[in-house]
PDB file of N, CA and C in Angstrom:
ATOM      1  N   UNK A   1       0.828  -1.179   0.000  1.00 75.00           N
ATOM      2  CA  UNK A   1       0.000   0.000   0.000  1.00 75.00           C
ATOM      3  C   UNK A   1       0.884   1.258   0.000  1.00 75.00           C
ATOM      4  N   UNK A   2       1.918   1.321   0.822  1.00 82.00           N
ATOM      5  CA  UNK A   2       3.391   2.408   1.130  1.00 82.00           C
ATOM      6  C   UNK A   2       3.430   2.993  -0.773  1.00 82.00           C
ATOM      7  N   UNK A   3       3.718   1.596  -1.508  1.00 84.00           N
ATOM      8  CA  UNK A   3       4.134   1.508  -3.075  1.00 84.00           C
ATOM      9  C   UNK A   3       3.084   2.654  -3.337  1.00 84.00           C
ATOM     10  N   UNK A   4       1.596   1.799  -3.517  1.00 87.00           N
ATOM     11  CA  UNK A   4       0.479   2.567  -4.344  1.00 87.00           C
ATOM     12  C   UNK A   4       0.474   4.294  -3.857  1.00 87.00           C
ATOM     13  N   UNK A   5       0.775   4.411  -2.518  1.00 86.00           N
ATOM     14  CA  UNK A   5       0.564   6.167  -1.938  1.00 86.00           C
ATOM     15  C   UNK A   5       1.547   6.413  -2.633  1.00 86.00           C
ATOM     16  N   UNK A   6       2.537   6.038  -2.738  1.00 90.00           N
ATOM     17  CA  UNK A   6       3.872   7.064  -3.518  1.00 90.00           C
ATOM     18  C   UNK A   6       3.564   7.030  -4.811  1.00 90.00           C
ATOM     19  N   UNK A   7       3.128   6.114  -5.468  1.00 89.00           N
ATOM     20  CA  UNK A   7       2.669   6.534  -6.835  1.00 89.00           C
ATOM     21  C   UNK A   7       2.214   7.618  -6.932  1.00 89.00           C
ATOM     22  N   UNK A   8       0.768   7.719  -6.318  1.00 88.00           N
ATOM     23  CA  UNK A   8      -0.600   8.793  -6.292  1.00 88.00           C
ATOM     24  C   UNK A   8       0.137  10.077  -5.968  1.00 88.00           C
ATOM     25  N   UNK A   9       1.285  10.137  -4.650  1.00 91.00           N
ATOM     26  CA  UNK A   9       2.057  11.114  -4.244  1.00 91.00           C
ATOM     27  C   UNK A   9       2.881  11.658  -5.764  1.00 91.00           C
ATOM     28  N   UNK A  10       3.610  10.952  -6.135  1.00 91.00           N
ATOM     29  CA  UNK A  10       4.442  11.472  -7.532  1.00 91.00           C
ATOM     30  C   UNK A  10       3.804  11.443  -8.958  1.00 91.00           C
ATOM     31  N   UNK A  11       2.699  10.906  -9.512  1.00 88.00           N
ATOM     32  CA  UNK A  11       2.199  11.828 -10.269  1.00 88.00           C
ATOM     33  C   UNK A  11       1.403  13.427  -9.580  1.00 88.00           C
ATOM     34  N   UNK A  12       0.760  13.107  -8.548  1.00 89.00           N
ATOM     35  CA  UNK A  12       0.283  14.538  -7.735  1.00 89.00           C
ATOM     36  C   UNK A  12       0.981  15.370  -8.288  1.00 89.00           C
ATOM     37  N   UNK A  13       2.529  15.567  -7.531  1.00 91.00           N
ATOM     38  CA  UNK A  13       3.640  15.969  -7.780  1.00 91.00           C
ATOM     39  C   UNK A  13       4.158  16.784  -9.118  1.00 91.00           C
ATOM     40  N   UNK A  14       4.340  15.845 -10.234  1.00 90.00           N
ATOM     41  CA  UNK A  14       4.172  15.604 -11.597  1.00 90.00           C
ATOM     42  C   UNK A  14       3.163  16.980 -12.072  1.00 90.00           C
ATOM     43  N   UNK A  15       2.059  16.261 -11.853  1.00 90.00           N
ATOM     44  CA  UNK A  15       0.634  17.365 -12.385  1.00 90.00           C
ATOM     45  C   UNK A  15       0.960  18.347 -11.693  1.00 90.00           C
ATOM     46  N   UNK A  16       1.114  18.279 -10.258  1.00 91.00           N
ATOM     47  CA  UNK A  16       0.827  19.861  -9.928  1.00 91.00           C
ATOM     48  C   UNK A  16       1.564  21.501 -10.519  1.00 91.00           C
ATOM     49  N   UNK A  17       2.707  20.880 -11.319  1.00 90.00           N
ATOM     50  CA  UNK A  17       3.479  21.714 -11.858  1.00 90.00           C
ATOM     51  C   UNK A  17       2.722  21.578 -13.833  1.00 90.00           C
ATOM     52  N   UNK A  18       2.273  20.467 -14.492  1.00 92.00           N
ATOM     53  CA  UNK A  18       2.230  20.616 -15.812  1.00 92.00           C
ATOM     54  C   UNK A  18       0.625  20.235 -15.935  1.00 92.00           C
ATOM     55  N   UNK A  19      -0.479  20.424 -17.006  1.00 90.00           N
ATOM     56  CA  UNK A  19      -1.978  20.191 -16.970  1.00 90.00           C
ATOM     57  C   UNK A  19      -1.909  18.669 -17.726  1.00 90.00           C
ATOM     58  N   UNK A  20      -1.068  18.333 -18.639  1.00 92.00           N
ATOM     59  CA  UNK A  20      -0.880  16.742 -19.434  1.00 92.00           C
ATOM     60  C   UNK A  20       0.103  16.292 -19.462  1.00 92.00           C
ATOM     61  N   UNK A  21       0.572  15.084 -20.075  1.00 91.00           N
ATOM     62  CA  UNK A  21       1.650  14.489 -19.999  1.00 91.00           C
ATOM     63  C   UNK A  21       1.523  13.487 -21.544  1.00 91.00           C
ATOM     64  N   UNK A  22       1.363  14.301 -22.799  1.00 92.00           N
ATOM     65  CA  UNK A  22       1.171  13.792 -23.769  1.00 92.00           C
ATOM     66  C   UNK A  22      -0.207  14.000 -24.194  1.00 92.00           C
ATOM     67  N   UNK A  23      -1.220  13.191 -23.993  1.00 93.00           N
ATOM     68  CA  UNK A  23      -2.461  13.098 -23.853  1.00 93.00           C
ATOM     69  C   UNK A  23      -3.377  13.107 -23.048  1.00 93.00           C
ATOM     70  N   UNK A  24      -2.208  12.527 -21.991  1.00 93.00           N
ATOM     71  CA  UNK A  24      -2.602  11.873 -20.575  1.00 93.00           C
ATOM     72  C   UNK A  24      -3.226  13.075 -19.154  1.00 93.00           C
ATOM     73  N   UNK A  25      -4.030  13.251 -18.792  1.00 93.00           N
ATOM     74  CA  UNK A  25      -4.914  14.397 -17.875  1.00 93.00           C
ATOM     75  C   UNK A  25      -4.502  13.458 -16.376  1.00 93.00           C
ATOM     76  N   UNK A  26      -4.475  13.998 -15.535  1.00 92.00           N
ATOM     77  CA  UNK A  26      -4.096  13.529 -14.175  1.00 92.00           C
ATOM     78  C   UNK A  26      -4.751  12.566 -13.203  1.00 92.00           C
ATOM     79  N   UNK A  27      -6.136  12.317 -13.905  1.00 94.00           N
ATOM     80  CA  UNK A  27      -7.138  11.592 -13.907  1.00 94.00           C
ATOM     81  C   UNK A  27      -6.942  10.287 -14.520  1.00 94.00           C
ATOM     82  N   UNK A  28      -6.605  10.654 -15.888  1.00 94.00           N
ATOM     83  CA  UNK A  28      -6.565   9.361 -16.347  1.00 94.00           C
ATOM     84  C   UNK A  28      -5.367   8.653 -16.129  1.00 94.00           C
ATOM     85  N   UNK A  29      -4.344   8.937 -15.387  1.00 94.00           N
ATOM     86  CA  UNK A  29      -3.105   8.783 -14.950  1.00 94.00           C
ATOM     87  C   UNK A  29      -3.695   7.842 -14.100  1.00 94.00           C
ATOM     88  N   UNK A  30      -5.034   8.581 -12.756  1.00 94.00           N
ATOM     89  CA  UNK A  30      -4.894   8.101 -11.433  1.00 94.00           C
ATOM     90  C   UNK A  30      -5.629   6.590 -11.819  1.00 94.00           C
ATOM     91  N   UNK A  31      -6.428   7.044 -13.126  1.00 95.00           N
ATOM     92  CA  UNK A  31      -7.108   5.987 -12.946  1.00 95.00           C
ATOM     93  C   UNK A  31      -6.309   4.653 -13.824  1.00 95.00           C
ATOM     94  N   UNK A  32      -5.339   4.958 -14.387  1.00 95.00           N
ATOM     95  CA  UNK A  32      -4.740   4.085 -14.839  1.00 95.00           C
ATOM     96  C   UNK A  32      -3.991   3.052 -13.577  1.00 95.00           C
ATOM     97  N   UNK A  33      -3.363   3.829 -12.633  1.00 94.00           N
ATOM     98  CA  UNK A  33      -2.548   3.398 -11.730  1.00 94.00           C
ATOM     99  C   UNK A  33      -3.376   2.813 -10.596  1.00 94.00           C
ATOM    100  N   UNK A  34      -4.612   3.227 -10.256  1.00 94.00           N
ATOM    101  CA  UNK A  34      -5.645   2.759  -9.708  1.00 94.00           C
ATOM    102  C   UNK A  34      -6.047   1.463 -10.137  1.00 94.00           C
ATOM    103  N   UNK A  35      -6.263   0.835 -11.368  1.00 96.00           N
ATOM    104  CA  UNK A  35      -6.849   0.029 -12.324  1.00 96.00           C
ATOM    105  C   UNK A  35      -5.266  -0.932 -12.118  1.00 96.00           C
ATOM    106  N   UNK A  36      -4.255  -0.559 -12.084  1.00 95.00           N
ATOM    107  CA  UNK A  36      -3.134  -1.669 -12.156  1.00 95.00           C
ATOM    108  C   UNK A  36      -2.747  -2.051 -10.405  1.00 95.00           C
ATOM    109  N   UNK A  37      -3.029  -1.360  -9.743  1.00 94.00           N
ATOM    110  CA  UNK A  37      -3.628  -1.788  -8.167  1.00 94.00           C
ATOM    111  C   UNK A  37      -4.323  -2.617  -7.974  1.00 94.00           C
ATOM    112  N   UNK A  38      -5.712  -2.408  -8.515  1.00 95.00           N
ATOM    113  CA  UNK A  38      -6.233  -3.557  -8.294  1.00 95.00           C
ATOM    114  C   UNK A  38      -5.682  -4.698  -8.505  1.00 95.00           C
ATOM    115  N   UNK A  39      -6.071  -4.615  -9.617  1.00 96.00           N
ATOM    116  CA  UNK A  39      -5.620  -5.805 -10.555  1.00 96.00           C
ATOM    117  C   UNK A  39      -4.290  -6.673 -10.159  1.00 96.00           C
ATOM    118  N   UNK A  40      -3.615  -6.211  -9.984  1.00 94.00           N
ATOM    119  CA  UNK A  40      -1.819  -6.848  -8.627  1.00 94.00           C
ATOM    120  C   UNK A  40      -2.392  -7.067  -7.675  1.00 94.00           C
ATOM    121  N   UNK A  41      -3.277  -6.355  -6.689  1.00 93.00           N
ATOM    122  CA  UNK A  41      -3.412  -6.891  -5.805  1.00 93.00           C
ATOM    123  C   UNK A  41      -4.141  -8.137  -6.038  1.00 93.00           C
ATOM    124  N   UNK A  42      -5.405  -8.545  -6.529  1.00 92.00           N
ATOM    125  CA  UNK A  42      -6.147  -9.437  -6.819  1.00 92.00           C
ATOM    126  C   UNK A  42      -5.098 -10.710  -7.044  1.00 92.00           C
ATOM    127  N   UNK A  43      -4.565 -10.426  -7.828  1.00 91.00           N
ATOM    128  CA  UNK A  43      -3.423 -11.830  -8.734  1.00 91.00           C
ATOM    129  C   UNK A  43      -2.594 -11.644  -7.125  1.00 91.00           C
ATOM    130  N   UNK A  44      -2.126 -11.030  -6.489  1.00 90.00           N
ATOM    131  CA  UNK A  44      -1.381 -11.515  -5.104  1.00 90.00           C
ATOM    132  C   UNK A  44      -2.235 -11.874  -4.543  1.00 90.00           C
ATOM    133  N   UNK A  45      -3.282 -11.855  -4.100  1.00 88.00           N
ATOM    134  CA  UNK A  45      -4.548 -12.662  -2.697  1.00 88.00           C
ATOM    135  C   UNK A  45      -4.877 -13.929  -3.214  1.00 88.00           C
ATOM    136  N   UNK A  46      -5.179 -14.438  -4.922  1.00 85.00           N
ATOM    137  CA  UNK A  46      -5.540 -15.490  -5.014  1.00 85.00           C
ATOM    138  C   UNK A  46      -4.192 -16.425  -5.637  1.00 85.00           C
ATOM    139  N   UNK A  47      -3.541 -15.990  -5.965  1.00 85.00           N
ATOM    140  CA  UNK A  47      -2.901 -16.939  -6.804  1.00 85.00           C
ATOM    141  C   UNK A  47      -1.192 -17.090  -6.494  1.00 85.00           C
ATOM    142  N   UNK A  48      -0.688 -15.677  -6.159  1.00 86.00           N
ATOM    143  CA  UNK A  48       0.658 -15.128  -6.072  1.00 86.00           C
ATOM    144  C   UNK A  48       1.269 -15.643  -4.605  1.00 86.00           C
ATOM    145  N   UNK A  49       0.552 -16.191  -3.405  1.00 84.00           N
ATOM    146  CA  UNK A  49       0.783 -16.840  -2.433  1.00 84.00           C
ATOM    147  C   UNK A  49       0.790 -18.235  -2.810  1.00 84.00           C
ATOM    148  N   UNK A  50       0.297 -18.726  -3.000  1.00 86.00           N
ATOM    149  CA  UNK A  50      -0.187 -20.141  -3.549  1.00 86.00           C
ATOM    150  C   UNK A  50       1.141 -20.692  -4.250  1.00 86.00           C
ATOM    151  N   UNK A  51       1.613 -19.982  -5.697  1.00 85.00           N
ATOM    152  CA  UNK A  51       2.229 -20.447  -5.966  1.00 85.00           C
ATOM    153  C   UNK A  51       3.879 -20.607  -5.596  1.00 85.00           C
ATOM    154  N   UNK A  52       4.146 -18.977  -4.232  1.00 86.00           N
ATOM    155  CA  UNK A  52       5.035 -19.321  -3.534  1.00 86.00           C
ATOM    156  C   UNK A  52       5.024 -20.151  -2.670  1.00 86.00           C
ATOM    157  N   UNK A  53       3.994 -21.271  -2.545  1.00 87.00           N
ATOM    158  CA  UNK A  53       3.751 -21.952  -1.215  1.00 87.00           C
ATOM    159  C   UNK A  53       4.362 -23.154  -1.900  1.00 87.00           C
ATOM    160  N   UNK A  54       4.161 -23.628  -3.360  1.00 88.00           N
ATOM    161  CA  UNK A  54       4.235 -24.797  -3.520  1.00 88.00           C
ATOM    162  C   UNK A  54       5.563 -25.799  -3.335  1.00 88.00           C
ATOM    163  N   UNK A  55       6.718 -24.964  -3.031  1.00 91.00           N
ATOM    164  CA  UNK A  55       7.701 -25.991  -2.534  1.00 91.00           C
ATOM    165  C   UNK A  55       7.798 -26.333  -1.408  1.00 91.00           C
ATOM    166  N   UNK A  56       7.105 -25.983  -0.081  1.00 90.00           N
ATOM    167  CA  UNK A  56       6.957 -26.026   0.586  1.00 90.00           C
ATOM    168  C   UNK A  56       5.884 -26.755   0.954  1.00 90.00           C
ATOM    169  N   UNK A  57       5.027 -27.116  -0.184  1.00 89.00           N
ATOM    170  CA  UNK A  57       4.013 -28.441  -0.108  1.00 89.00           C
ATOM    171  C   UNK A  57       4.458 -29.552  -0.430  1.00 89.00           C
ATOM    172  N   UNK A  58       5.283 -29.130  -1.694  1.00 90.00           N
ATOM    173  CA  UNK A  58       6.035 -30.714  -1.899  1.00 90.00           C
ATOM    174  C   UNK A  58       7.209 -31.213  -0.782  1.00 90.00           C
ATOM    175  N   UNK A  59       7.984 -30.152  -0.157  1.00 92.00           N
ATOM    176  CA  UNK A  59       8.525 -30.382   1.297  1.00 92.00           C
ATOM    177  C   UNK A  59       8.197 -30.771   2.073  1.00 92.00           C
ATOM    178  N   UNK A  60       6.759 -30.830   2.503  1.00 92.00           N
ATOM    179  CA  UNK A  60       6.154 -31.380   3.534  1.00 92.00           C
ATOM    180  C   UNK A  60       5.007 -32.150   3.139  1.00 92.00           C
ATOM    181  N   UNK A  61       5.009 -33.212   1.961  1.00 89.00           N
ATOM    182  CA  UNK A  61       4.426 -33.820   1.197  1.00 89.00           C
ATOM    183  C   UNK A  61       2.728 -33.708   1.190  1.00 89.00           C
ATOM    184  N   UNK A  62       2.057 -32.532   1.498  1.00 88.00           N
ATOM    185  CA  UNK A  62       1.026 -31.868   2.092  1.00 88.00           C
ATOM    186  C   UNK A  62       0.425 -32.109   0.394  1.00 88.00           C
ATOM    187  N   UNK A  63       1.734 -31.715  -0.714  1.00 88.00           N
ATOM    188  CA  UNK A  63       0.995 -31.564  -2.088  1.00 88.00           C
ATOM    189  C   UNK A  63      -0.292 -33.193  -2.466  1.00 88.00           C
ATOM    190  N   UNK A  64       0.585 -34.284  -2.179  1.00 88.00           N
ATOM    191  CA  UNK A  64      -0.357 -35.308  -2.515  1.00 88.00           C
ATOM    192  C   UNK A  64      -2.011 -35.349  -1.973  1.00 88.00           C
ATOM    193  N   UNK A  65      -2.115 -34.726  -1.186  1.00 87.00           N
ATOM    194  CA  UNK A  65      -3.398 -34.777  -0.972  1.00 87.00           C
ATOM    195  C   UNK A  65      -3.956 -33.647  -1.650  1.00 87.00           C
ATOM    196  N   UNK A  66      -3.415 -32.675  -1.824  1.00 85.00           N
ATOM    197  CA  UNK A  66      -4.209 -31.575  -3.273  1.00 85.00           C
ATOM    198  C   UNK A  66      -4.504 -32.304  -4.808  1.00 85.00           C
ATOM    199  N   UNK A  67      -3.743 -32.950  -4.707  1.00 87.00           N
ATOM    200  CA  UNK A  67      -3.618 -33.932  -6.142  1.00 87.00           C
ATOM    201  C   UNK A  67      -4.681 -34.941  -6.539  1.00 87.00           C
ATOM    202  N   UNK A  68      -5.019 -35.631  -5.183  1.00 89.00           N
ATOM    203  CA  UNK A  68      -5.926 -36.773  -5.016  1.00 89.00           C
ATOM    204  C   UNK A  68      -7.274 -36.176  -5.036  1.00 89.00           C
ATOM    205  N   UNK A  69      -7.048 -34.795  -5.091  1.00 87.00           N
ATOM    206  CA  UNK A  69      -8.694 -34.105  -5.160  1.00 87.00           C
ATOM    207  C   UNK A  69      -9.473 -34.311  -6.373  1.00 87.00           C
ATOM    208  N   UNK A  70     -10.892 -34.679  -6.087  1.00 90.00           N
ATOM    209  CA  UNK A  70     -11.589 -34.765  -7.429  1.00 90.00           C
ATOM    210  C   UNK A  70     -11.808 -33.571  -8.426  1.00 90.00           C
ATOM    211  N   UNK A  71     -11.013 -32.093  -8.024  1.00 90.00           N
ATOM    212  CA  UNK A  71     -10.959 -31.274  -8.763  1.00 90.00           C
ATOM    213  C   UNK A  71      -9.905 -31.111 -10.038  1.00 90.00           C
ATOM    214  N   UNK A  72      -9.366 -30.021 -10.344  1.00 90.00           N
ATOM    215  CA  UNK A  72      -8.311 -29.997 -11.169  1.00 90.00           C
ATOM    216  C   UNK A  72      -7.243 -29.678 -10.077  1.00 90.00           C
ATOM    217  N   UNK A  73      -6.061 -30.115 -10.465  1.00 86.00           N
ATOM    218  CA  UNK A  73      -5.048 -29.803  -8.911  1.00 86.00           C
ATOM    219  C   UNK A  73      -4.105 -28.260  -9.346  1.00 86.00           C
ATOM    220  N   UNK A  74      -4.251 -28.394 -10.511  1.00 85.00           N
ATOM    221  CA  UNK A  74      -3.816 -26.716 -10.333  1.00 85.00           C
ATOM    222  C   UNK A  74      -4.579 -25.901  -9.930  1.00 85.00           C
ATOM    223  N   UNK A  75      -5.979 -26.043 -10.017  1.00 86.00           N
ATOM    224  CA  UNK A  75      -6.963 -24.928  -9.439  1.00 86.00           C
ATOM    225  C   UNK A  75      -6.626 -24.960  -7.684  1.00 86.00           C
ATOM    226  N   UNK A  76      -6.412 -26.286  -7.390  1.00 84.00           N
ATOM    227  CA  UNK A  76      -6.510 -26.821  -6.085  1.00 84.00           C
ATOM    228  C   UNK A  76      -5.727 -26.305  -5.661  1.00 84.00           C
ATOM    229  N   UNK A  77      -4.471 -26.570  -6.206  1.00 85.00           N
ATOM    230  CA  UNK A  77      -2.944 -25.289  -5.614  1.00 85.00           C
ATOM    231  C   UNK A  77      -3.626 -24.030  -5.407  1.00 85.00           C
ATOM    232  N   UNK A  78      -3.327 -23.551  -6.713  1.00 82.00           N
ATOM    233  CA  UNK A  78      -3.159 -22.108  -6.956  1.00 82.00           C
ATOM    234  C   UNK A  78      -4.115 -21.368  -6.237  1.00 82.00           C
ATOM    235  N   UNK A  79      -5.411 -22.061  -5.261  1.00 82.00           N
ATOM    236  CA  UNK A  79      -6.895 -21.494  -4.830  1.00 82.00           C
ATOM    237  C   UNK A  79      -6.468 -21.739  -3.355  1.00 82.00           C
ATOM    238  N   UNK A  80      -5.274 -22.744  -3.150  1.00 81.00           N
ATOM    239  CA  UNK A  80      -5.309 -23.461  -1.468  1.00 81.00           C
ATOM    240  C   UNK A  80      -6.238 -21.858  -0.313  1.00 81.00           C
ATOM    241  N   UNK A  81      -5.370 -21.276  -0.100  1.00 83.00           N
ATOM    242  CA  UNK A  81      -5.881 -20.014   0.676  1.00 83.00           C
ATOM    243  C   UNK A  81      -5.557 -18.769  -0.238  1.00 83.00           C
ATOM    244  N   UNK A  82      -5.826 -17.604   0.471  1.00 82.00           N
ATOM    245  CA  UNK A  82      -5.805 -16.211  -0.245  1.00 82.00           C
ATOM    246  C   UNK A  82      -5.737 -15.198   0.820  1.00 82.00           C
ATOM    247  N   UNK A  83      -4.935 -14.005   0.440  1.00 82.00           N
ATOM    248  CA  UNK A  83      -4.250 -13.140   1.271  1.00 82.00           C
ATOM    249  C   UNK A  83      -5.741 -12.246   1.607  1.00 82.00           C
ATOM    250  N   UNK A  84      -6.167 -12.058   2.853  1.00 85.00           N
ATOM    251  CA  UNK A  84      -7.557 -10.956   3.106  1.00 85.00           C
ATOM    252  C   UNK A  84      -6.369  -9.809   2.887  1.00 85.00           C
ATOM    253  N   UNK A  85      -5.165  -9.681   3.368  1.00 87.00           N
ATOM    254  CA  UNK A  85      -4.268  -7.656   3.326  1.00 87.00           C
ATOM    255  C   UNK A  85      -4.945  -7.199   1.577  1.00 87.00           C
ATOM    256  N   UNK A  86      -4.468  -8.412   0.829  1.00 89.00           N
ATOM    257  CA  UNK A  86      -4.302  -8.064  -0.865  1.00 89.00           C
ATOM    258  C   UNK A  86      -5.811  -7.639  -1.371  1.00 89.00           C
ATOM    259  N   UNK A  87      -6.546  -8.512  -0.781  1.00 90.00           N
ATOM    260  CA  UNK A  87      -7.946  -8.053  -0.983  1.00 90.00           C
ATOM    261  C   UNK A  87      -8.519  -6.392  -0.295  1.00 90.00           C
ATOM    262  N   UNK A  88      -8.045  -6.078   0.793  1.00 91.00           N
ATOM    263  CA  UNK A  88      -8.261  -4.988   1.175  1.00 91.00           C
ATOM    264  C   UNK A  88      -7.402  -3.573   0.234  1.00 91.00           C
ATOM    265  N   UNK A  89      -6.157  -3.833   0.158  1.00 91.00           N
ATOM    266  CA  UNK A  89      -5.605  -3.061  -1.349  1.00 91.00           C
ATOM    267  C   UNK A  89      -6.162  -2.786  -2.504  1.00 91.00           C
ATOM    268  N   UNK A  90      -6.701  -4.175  -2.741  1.00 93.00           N
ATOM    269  CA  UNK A  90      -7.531  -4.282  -4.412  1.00 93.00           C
ATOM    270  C   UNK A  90      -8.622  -3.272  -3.903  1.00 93.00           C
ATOM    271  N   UNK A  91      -9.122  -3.325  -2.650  1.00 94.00           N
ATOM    272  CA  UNK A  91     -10.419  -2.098  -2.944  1.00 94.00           C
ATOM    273  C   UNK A  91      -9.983  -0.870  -2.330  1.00 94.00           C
ATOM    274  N   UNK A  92      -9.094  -0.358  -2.415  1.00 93.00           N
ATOM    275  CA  UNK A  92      -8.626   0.926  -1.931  1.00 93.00           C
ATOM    276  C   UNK A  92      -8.272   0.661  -3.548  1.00 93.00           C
ATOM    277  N   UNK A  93      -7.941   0.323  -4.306  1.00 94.00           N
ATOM    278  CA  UNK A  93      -7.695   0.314  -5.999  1.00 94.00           C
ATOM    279  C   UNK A  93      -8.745   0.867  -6.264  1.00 94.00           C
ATOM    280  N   UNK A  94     -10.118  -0.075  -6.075  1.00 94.00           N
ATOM    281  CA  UNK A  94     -11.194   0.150  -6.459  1.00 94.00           C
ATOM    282  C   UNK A  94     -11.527   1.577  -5.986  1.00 94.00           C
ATOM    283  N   UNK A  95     -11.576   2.119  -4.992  1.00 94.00           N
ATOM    284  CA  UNK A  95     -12.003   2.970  -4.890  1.00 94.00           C
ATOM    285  C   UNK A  95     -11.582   4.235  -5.713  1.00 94.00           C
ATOM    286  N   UNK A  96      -9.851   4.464  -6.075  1.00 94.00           N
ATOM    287  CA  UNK A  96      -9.442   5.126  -6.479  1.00 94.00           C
ATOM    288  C   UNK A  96      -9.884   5.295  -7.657  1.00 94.00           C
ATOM    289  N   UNK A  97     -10.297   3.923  -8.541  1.00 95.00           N
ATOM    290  CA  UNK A  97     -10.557   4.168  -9.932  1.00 95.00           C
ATOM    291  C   UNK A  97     -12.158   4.718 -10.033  1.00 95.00           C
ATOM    292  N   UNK A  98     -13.173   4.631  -8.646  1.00 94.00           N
ATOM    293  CA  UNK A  98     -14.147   5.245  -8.620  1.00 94.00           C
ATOM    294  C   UNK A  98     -14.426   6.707  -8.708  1.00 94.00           C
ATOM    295  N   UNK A  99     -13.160   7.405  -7.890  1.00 93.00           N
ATOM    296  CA  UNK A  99     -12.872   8.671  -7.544  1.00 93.00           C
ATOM    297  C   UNK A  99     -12.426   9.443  -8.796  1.00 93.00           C
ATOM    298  N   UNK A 100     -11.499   8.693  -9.685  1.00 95.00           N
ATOM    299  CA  UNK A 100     -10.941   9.356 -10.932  1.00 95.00           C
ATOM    300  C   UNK A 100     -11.853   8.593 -11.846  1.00 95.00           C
ATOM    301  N   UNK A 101     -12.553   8.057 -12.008  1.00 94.00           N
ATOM    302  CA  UNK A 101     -13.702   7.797 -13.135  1.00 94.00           C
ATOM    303  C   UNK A 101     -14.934   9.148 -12.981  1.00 94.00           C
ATOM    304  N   UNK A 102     -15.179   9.271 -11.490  1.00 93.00           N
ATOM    305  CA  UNK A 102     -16.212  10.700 -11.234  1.00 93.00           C
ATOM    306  C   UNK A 102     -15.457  12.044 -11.774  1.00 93.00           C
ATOM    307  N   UNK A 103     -14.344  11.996 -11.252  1.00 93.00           N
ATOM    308  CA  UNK A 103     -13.274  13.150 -11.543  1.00 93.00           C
ATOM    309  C   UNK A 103     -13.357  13.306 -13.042  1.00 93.00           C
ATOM    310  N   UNK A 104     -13.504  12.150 -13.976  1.00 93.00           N
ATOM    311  CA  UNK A 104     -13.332  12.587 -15.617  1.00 93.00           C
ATOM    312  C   UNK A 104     -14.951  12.860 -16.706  1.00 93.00           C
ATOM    313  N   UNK A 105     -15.974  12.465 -15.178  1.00 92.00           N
ATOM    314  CA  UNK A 105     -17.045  12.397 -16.192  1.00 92.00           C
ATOM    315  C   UNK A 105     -17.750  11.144 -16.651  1.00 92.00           C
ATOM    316  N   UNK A 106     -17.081  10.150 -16.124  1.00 90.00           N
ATOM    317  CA  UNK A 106     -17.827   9.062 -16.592  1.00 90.00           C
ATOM    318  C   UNK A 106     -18.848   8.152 -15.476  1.00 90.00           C
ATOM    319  N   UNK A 107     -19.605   7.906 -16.454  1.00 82.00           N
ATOM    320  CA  UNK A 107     -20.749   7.795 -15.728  1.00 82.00           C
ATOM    321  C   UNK A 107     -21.385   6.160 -16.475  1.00 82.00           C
ATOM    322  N   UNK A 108     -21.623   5.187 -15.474  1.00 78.00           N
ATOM    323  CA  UNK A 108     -21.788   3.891 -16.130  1.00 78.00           C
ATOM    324  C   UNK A 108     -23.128   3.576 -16.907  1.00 78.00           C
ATOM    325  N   UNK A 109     -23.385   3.217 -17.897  1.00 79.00           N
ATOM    326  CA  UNK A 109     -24.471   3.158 -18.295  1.00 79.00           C
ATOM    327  C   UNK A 109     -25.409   1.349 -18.112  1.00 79.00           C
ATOM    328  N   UNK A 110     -26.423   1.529 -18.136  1.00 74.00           N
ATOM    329  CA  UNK A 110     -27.102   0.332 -17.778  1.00 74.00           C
ATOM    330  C   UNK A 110     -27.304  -0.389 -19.125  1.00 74.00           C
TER     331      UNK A 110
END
């Protein structure tokens, strides 16, 4: 989260001295960087633990019983548990891309 504030902090930064950055409006910056927050965080809570866990399953031969599951065993890995911190990030993401989606005007249609 330290990462994502210093982002938001240095484009701030960035904009507060110039109005674009090519094409790019300060908004669509936030919401770009907002939108790649999430999205990292999500892939770290479900999947990005998991697959650092797995030598440490086959170390403690814990993996054979993921295997013997009547599911698929990569789902079975890669799903074992999930980080709640990463999930709480992903929606401080979310929120940001809510804040700079209002900030540019857009408005969701049904």
């Amino acid at each position: 989260m330290l990462w994502f504030c210093g982002q938001i902090v240095f484009f701030s930064i960035i904009f507060g001295n110039v109005d674009r950055i090519g094409d790019w409006t300060k908004w669509e910056v936030v919401l770009l960087v907002g939108t790649h927050q999430m999205i990292a965080q999500l892939f770290q809570a479900f999947f990005f633990v998991n697959v650092a866990n797995i030598p440490e399953l086959v170390r403690t031969g814990k993996l054979d019983s993921l295997l013997v599951l009547p599911i698929d065993s990569q789902f079975a890995v890669s799903t074992k548990q999930f980080g709640l911190d990463s999930i709480v990030n992903a929606a401080l993401g979310g929120a940001v891309v809510c804040i700079s989606l209002s900030r540019l005007g857009v408005v969701p249609n049904p």
